[in-house]
CSV table of C-alpha atoms and ligand atoms in Angstrom, one decimal:
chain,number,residue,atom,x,y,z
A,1,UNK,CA,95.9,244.0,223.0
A,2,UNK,CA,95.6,240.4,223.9
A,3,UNK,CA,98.2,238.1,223.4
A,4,UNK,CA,96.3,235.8,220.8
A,5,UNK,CA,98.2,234.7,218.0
A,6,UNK,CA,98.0,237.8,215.3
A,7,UNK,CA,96.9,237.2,211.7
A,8,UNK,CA,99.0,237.6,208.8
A,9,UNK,CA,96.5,240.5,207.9
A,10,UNK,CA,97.1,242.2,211.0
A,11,UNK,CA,100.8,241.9,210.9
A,12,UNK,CA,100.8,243.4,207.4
A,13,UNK,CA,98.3,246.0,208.5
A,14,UNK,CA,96.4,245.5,205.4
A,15,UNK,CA,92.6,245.2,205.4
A,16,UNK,CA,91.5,241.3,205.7
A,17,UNK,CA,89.5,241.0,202.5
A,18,UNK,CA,87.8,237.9,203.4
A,19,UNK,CA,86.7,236.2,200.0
A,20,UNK,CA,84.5,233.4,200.1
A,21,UNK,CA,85.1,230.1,198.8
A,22,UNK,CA,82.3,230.3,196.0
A,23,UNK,CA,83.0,234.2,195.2
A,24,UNK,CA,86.9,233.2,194.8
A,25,UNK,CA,85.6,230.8,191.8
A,26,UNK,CA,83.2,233.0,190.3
A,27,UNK,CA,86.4,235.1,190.3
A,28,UNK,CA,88.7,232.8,188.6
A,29,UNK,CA,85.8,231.8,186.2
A,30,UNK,CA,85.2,235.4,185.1
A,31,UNK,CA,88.8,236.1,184.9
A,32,UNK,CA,88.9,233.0,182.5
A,33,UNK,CA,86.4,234.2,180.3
A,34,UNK,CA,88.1,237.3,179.7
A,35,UNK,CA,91.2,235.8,178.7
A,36,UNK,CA,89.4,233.7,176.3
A,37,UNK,CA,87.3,236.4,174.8
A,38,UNK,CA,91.0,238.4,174.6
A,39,UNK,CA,92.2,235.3,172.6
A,40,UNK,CA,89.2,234.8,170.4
A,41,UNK,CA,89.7,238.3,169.5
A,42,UNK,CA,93.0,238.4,168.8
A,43,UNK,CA,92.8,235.1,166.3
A,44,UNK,CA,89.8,237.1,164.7
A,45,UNK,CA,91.5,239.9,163.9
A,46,UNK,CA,95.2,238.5,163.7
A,47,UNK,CA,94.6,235.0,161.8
A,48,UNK,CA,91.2,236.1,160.0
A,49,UNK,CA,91.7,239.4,159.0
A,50,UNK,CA,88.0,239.9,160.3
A,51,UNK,CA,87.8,244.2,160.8
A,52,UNK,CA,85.6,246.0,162.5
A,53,UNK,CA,84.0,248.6,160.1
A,54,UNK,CA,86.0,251.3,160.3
A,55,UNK,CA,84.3,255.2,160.3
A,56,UNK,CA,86.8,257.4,158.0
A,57,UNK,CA,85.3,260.7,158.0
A,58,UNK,CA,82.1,262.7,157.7
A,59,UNK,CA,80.7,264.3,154.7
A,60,UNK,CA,77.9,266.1,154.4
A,61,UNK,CA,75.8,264.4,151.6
A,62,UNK,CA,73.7,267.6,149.7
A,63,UNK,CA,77.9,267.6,148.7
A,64,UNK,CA,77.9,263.7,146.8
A,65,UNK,CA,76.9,265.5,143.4
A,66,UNK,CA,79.6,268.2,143.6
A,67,UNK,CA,82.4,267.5,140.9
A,68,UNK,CA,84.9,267.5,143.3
A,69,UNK,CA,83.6,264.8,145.4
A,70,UNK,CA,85.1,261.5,144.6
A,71,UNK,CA,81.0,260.2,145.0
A,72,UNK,CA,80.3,262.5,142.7
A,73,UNK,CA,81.2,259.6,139.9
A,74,UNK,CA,81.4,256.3,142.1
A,75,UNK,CA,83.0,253.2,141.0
A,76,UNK,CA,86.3,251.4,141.0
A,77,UNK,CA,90.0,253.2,140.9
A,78,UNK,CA,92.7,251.3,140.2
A,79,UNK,CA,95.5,252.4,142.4
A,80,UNK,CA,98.3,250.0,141.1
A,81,UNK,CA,98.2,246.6,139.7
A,82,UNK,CA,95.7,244.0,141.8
A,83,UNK,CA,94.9,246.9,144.5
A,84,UNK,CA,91.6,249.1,143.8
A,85,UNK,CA,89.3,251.7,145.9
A,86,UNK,CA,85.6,251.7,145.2
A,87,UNK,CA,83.9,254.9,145.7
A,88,UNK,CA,80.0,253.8,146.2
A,89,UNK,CA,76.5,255.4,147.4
A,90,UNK,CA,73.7,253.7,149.0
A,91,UNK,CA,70.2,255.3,148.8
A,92,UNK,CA,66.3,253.9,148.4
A,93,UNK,CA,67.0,251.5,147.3
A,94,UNK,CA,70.0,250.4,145.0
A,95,UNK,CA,73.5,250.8,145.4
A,96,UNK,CA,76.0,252.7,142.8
A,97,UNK,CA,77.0,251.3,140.7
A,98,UNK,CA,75.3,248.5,141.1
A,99,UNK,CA,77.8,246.3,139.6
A,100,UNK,CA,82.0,246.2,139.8
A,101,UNK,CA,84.3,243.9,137.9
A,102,UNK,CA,87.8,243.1,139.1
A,103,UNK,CA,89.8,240.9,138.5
A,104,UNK,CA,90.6,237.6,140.9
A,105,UNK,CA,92.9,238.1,143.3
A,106,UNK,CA,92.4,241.9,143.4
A,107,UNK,CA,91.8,243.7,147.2
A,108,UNK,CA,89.7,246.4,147.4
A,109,UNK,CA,89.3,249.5,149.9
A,110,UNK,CA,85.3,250.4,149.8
A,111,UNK,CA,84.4,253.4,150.6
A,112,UNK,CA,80.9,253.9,151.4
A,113,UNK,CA,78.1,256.6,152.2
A,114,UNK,CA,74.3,257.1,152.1
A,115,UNK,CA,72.6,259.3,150.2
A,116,UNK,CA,69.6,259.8,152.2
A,117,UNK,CA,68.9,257.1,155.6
A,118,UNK,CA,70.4,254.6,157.1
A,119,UNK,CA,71.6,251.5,155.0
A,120,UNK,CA,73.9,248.3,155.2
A,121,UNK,CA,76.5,247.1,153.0
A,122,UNK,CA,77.2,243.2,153.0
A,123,UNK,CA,78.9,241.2,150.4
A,124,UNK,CA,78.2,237.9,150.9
A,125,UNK,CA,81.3,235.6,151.6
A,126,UNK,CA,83.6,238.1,152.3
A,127,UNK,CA,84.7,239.8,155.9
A,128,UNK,CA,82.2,243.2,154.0
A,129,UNK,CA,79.3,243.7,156.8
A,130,UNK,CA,78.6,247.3,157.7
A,131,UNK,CA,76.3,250.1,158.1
A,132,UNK,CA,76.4,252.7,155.8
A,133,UNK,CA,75.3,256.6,156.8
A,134,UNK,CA,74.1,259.5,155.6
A,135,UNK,CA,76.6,261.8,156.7
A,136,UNK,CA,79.6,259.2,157.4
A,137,UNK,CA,81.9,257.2,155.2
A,138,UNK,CA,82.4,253.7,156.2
A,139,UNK,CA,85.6,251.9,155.0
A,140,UNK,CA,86.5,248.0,154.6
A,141,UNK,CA,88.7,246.1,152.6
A,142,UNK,CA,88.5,243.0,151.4
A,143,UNK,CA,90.6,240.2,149.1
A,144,UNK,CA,88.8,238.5,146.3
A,145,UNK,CA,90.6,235.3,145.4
A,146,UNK,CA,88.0,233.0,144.1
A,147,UNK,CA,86.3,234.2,140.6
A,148,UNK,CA,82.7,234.2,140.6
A,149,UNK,CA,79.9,236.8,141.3
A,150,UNK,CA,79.5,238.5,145.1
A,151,UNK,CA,76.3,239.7,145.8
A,152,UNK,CA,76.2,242.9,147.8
A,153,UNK,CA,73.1,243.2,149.7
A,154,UNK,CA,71.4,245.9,151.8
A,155,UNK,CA,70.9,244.5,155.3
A,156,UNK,CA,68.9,247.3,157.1
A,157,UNK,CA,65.8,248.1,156.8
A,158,UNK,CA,65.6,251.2,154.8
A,159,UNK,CA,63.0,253.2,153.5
A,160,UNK,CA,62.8,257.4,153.3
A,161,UNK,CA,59.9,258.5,155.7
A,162,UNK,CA,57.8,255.7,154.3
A,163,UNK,CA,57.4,252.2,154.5
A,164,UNK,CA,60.6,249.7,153.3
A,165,UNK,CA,58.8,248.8,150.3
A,166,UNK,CA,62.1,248.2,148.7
A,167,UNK,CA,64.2,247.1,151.1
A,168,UNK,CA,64.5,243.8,149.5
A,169,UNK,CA,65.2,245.0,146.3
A,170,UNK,CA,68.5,246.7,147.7
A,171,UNK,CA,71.4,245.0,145.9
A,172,UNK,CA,74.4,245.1,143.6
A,173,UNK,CA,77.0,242.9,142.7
A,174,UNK,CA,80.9,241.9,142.4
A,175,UNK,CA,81.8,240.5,139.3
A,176,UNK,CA,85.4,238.4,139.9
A,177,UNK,CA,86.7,237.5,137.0
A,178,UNK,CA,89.1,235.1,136.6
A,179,UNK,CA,92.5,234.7,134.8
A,180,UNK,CA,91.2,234.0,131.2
A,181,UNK,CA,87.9,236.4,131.9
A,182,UNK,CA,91.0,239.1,132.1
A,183,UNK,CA,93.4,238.3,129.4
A,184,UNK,CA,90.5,238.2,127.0
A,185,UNK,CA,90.0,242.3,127.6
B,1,CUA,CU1,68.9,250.0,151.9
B,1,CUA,CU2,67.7,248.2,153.1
């Protein structure tokens, strides 16, 4: 061995892992991205209670109709006072039922399956946006504070071995009602 001075790689016997100067900022860069991705996520989820839509469990839907299935007769339980679950069915093309009333303030659990293809489920101005399955029941929940009607719309194109002819037609709605809308019942 000559008697040059010996690198701090050879010393340590480790492998010299020569980075270059540009590769060692793409480096940083990416690693920087990643943390803020990590962090964009976390306030999404942590500080705006955005979810991702959340698969519950399979069904198989020739069962929706039988009387033991809670689809069987969909619309809104009431599971204690403000806190409701909504049993609903998507198929070509409307939505049942195709219209809920709760109260203000109320947070509901959907619970959500096709009938016969592929659908989506969005209520406009709330954290609601997924894709509903025949075969699969999709869950959210959301918090309705602010009275006033939510339009639930169908956000895939859908149509049953034909054309989407009424695709567009696809909705149903969320009747929040507010304090005096209540104590009037
Ligand atoms: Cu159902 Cu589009």
């Amino acid at each position: 061995m000559s008697d040059h001075a010996h690198t701090a790689a050879e010393q340590s016997n480790l492998p010299d892992l020569h980075i270059d100067r540009y590769e060692g900022w793409w480096i940083r860069i990416s690693l920087i991205m990643v943390t803020v991705f990590a962090v964009a996520v976390a306030i999404s989820s942590f500080a705006w209670g955005i979810q991702l839509p959340g698969y519950y469990q399979r069904i198989d839907p020739q069962t929706l109709n039988d009387p033991s299935s809670p689809f069987a007769n969909p619309g809104l339980r009431e599971l204690a006072p403000g806190k409701y679950e909504a049993y609903m069915t998507a198929q070509v093309w409307s939505f049942s039922p195709s219209e809920l009333r709760i109260p203000a303030g109320s947070e509901v659990t959907f619970y959500v399956t096709a009938r016969d293809v592929q659908h989506g489920f969005k209520i406009a101005e709330t954290n609601i946006n997924m894709m509903v399955l025949p075969g699969q029941i999709s869950t959210l929940k959301a918090t309705f504070k602010e009275p006033g009607t939510y339009n639930l719309l169908c956000h895939e194109y859908c149509g049953a071995g034909g054309p989407t002819i009424g695709h567009h037609t696809m909705y149903a709605q969320i009747i929040v009602e507010g304090e005096e809308a209540t104590a009037a019942k």
